[in-house]
Coordinates of C-alpha atoms and ligand atoms in Angstrom, one line a residue:
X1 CA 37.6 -10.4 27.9
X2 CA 38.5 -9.4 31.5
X3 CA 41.8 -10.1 32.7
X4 CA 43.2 -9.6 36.8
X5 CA 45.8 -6.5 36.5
X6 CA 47.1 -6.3 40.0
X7 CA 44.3 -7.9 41.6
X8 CA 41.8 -5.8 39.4
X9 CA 39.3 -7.1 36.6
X10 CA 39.4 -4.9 33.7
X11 CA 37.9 -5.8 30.3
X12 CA 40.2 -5.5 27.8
X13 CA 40.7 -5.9 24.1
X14 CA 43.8 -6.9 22.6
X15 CA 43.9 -4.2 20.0
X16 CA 42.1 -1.0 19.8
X17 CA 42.9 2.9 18.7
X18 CA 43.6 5.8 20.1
X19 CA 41.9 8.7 17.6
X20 CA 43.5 11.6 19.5
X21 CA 47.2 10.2 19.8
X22 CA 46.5 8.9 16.5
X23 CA 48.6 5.4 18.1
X24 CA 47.4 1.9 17.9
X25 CA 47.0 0.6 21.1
X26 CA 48.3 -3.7 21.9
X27 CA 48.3 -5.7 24.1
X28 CA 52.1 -6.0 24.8
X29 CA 51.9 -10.2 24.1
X30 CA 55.9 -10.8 24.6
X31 CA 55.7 -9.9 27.8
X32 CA 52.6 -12.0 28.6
X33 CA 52.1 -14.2 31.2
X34 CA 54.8 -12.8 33.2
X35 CA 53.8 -8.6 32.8
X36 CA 50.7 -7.2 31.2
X37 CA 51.7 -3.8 29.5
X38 CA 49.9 -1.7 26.6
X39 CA 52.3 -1.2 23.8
X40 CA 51.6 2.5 22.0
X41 CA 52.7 2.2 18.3
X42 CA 52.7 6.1 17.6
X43 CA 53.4 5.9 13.5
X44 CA 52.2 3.1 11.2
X45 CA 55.8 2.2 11.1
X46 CA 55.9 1.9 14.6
X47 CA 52.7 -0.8 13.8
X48 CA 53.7 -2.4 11.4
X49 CA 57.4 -3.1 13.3
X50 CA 54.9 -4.3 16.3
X51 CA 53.4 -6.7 13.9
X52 CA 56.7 -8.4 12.8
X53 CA 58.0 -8.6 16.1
X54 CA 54.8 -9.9 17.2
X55 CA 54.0 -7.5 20.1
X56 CA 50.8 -8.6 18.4
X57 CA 50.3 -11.6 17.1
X58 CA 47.3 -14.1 15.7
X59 CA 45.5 -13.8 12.4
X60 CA 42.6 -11.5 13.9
X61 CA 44.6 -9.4 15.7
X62 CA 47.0 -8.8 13.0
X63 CA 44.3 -8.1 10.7
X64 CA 42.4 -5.0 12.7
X65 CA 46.2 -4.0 14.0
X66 CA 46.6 -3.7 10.1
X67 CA 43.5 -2.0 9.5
X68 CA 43.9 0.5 12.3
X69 CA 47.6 0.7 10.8
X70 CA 46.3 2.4 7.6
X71 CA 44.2 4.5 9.2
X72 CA 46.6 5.8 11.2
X73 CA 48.8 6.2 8.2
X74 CA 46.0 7.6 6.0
X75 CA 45.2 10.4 9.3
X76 CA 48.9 11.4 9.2
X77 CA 48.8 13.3 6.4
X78 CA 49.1 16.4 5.9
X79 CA 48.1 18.2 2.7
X80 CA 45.2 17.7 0.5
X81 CA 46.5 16.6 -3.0
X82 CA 44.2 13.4 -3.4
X83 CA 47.2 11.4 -5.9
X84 CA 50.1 11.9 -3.3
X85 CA 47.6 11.2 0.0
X86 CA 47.2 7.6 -2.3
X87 CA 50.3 7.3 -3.1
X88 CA 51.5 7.5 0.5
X89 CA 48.6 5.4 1.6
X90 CA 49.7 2.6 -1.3
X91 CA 53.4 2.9 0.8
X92 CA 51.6 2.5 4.2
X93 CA 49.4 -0.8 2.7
X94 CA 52.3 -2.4 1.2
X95 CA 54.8 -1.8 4.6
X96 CA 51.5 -3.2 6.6
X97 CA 50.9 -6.2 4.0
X98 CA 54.7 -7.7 4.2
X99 CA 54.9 -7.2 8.0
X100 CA 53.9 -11.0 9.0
X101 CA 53.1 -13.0 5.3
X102 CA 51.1 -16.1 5.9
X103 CA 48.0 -14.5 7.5
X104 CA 45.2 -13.4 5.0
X105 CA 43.4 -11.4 7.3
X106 CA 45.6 -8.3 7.1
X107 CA 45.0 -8.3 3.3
X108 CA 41.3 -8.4 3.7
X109 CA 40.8 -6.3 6.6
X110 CA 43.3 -3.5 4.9
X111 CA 41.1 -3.7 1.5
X112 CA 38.0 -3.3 3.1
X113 CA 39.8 -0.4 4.6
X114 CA 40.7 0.9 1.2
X115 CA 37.8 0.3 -0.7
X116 CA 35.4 2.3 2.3
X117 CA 38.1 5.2 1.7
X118 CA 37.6 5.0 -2.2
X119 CA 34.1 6.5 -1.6
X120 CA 35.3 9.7 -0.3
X121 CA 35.9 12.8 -2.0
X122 CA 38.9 13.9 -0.6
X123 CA 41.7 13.8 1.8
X124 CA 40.0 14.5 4.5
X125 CA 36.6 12.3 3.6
X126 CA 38.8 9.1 2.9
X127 CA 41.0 9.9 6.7
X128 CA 37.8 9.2 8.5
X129 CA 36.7 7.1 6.5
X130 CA 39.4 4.7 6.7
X131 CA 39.3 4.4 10.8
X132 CA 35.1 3.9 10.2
X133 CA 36.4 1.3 8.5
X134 CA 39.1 -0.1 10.8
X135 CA 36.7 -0.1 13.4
X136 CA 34.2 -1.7 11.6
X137 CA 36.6 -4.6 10.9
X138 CA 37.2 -5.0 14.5
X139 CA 34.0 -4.6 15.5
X140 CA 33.0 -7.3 12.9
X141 CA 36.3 -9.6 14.2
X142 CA 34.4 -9.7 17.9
X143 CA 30.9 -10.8 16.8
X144 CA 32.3 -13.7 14.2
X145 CA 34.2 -14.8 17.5
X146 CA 31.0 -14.9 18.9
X147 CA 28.7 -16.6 16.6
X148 CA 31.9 -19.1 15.8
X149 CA 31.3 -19.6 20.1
X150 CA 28.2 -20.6 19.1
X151 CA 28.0 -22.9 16.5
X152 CA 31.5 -24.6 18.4
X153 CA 29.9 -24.8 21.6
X154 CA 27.7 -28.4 20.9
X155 CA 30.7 -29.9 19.6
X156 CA 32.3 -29.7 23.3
X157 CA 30.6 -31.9 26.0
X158 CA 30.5 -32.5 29.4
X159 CA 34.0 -34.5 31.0
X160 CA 35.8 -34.2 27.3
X161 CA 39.3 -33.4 26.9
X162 CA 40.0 -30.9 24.0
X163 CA 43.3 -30.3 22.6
X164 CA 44.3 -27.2 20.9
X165 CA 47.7 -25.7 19.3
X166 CA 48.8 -22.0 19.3
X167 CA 47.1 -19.1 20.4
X168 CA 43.7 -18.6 18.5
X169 CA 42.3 -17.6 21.8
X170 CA 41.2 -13.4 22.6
X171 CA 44.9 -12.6 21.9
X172 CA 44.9 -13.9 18.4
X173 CA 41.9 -11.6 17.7
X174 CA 40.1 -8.3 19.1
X175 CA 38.4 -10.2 21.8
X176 CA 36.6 -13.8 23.0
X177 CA 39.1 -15.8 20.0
X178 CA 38.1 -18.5 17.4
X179 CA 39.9 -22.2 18.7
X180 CA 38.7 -21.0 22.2
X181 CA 34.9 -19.2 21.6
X182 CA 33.5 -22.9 21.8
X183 CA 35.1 -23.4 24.9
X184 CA 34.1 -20.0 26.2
X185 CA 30.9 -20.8 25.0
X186 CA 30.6 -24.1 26.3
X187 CA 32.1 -22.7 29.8
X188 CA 28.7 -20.5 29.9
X189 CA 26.7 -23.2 29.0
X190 CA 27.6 -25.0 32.3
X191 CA 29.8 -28.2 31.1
X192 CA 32.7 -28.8 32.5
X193 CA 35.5 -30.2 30.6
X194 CA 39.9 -30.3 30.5
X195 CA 42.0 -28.5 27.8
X196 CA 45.3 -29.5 26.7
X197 CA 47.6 -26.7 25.5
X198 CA 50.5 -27.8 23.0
X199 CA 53.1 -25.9 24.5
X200 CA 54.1 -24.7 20.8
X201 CA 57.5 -24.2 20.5
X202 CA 59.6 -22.4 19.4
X203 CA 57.6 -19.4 20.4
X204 CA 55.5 -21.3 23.5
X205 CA 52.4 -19.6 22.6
X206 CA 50.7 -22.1 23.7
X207 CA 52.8 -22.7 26.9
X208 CA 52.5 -18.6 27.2
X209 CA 49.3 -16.9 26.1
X210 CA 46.6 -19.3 25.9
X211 CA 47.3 -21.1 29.1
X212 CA 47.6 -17.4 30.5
X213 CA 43.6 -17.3 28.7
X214 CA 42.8 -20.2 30.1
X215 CA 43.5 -19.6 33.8
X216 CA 42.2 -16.0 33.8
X217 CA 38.9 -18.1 32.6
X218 CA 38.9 -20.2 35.1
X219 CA 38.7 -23.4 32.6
X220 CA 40.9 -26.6 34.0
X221 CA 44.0 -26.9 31.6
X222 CA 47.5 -28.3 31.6
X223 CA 50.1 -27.6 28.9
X224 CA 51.3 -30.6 27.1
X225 CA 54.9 -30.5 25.1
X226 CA 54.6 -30.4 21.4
X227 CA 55.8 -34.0 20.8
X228 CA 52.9 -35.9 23.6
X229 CA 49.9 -35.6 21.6
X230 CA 50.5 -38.7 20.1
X231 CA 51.0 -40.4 22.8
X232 CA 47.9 -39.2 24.7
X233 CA 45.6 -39.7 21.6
X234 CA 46.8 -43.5 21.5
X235 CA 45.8 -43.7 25.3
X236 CA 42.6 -42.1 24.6
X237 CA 43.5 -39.4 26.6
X238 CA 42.3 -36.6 23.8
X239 CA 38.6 -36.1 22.3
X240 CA 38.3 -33.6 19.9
X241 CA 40.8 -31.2 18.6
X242 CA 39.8 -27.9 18.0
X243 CA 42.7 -25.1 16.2
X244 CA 42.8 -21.8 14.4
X245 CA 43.7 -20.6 11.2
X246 CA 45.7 -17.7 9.4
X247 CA 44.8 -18.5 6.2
X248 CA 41.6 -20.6 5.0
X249 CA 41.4 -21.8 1.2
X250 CA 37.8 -21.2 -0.2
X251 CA 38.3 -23.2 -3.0
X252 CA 40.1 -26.6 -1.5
X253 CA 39.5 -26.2 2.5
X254 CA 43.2 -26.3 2.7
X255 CA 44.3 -24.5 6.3
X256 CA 47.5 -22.8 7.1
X257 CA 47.9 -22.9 10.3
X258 CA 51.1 -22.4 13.4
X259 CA 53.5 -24.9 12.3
X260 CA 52.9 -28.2 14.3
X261 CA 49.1 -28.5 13.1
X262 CA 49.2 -31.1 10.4
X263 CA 51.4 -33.3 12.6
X264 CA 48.4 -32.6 15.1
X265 CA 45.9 -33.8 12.1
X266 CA 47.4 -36.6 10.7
X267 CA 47.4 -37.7 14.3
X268 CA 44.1 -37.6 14.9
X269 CA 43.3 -38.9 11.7
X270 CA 45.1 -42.1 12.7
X271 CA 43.0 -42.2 15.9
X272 CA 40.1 -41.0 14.3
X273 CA 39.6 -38.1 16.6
X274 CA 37.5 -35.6 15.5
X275 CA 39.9 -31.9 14.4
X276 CA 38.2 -29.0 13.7
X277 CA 39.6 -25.8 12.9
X278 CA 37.8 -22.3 13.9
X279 CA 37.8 -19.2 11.4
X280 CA 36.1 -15.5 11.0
X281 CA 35.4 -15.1 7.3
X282 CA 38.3 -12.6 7.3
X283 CA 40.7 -15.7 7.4
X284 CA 39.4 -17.3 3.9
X285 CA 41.2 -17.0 0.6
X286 CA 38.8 -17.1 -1.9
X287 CA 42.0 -17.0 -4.6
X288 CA 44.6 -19.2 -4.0
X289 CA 44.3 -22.5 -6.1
X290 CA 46.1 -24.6 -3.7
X291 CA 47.7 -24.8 -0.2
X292 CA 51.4 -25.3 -1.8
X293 CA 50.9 -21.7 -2.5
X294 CA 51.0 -20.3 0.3
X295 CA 53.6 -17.9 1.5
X296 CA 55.2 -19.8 4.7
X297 CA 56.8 -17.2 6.8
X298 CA 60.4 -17.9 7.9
X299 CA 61.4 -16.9 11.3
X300 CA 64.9 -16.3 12.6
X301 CA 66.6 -19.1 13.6
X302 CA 67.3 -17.6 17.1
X303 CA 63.6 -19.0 18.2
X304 CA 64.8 -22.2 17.7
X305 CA 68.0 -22.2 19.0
X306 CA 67.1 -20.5 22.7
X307 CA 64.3 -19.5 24.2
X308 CA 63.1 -16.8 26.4
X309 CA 61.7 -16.5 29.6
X310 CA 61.4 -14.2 32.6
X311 CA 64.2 -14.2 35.7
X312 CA 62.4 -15.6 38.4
X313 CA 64.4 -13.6 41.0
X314 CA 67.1 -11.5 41.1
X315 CA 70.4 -13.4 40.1
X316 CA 73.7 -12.4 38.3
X317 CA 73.0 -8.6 37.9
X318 CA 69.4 -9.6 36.5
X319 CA 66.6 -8.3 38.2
X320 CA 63.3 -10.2 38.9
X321 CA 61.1 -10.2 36.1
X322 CA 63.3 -9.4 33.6
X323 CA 62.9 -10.8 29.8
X324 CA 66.0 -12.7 29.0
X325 CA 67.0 -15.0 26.3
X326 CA 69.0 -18.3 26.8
X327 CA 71.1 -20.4 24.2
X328 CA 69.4 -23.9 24.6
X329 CA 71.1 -25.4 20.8
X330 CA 74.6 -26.7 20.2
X331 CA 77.0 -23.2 19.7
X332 CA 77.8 -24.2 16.5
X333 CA 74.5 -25.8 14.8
X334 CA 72.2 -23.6 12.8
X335 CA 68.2 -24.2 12.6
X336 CA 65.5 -24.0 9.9
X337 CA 62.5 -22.1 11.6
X338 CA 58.7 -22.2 9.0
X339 CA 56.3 -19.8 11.4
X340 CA 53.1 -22.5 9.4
X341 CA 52.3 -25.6 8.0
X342 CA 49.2 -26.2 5.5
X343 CA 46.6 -29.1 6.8
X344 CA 45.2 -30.6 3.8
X345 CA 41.0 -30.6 3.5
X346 CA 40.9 -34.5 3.9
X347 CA 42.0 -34.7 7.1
X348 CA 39.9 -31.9 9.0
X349 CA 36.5 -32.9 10.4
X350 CA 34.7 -29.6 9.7
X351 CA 35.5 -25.9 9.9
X352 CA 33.4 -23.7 12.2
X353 CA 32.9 -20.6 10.9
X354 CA 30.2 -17.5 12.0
X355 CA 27.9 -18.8 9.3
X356 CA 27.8 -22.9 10.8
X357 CA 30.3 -25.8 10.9
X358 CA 31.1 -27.0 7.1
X359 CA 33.2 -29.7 5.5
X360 CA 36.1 -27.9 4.1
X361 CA 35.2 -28.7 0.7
X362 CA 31.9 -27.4 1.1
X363 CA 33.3 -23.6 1.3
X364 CA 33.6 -22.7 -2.1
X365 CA 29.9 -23.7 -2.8
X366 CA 29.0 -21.6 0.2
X367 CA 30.5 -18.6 -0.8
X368 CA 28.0 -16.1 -1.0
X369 CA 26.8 -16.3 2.5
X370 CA 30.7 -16.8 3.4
X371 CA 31.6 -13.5 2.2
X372 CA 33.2 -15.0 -1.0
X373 CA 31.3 -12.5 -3.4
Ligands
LIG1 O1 52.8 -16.8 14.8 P1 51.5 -16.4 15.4 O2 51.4 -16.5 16.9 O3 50.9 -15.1 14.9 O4 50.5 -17.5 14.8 C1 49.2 -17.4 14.8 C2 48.6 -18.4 15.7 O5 48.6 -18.2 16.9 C3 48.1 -19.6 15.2 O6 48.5 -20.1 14.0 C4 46.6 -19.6 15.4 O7 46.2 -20.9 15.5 C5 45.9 -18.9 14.3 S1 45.7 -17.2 14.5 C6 44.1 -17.1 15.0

């Protein structure tokens, strides 16, 4: 997407790889709205450290951040013993796969890293072919935004207010995003319409990075705290609800999603609004048996007890700009922080996927031209 650096456009993807540095190359996203850097992670411990202290975040990014992780792991080294290079490369997967938990895409874009690597000879075959292959996912990540943009883009009509939660926006993924392609879409189709951000705590990505999306679009938003949608549904304030996903059952339509979505579903549910969830086909788990299984990542409690923000100009030794974090919570009072909640199939309206809007349920029967072997 192209963003205003300084008064400049640039196009810019949020995750891409330097072959010659051998780095992985991120948007910086903790800094975002406020500062707009380009995080080098040099070693794929470097990456995988930027994955768990989401410098990158979102279940697209994460995945081709991963990808690009063991490559650059794979291209680092040095020898040409084929059973230590996969040994060490076993090491990088493993430090790459427990980084962030919840998200599938990491697992599927890593093993369709691993499996293009198993067709080289040696060492040096399987080193370029892994980053053919990280590539390839990324490059794959952009046009299922794209088609997802549109197949979403019909559902969004003129003077409607959509609501979405998170992130799933270009940040989330390598470029254009899955929640906002229809809107993207719909933008270049001409409509005009009003998105509500859920601010998202405790992380605010809402509040941060897609409102940030949003205005470098140029599409009319307004951030909404996490507790409103309720009441804006019952005034009929809210249309259709579009979200992401990190983690898609192919076998019950069950959705993990940024904690906060299934209050978001069962609401709309109630006022029989219309909740659709966006997905590339690297989000779908074709083996989980049910949405209870599903590793929930726990975050430090810190994210709930504070929050941070920028200094808005220079005060008590701070300087302007600078990321600080502030005790909100009661000194003494701990928190309970789950990163995801799972949305059960029975209360989403239909999942739009690069392949055509489905009824959860419907996945597993489609999932030969879903990717689902
Ligand atoms: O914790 P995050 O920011 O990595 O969570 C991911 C998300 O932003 C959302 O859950 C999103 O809707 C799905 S990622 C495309």
């Amino acid at each position: 997407m192209n963003v205003q650096v300084k008064g400049r456009s640039r196009s810019c993807r949020t995750v891409t790889f330097d072959a010659e540095a051998n780095s992985v190359e991120l948007i910086e996203q903790r800094l975002l709205p406020h500062c707009f850097e380009i995080f080098s992670a040099k070693t794929y411990k470097e990456t995988a450290r930027a994955i768990t202290d989401m410098v990158v975040r979102g279940a697209g990014a994460i995945g081709a951040t991963a990808a690009y992780g063991l490559a650059q792991g794979a291209r680092a080294f040095k020898g040409r013993n084929l059973e230590t290079f996969q040994k060490h490369v076993e090491v990088v997967y493993q430090m790459l796969k427990d980084a962030r938990p919840t998200a599938v895409d990491p697992v599927n874009a890593m093993n369709g890293v691993r499996l293009a690597m198993s067709r080289g000879g040696d060492v040096e075959q399987q080193q370029a072919l892994a980053l053919e292959a990280a590539e390839a996912f990324a490059g794959e990540d952009v046009r299922h935004c794209q088609e997802i943009g549109q197949h979403g883009a019909g559902l969004i009509r003129d003077g409607m207010t959509v609501l979405t939660h998170c992130n799933a926006g270009w940040l989330a993924f390598v470029d254009i995003g899955s929640a906002t392609a229809p809107m993207y879409a719909a933008q270049a189709q001409g409509k005009s319409f009003h998105v509500f951000c859920d601010e998202t705590r405790p992380r605010s990505q809402g509040a941060t990075l897609t409102a940030w999306e949003l205005a470098q679009q140029g599409i009319s938003h307004q951030i909404i705290p996490d507790n409103a949608a309720g009441h804006l549904m019952q005034r009929g304030k809210i249309d259709l609800v579009i979200v992401g996903s990190d983690r898609t059952l192919g076998r019950t339509g069950e959705v993990a999603n940024k904690i906060g979505t299934y209050t978001k579903a069962v609401l709309a549910h109630q006022h029989g609004i219309p909740f659709y969830v966006a997905i590339p086909l690297s989000t779908i788990d074709w083996n989980l048996r049910s949405g209870m299984d599903i590793p929930i990542e726990h975050r430090d409690e810190g994210e709930v007890l504070g929050a941070w923000g920028v200094v808005d100009g220079p005060r008590a030794g701070r300087r302007k700009g600078e990321r600080v974090y502030v005790r909100v919570a009661n000194p003494t009072s701990g928190a309970v922080n789950p990163g995801f909640d799972v949305t059960p199939a029975s209360l989403i309206t239909g999942i739009i996927t690069p392949a055509g809007i489905f009824k959860p349920r419907e996945l597993w029967a489609r999932r030969r031209e879903l990717g689902g072997g």
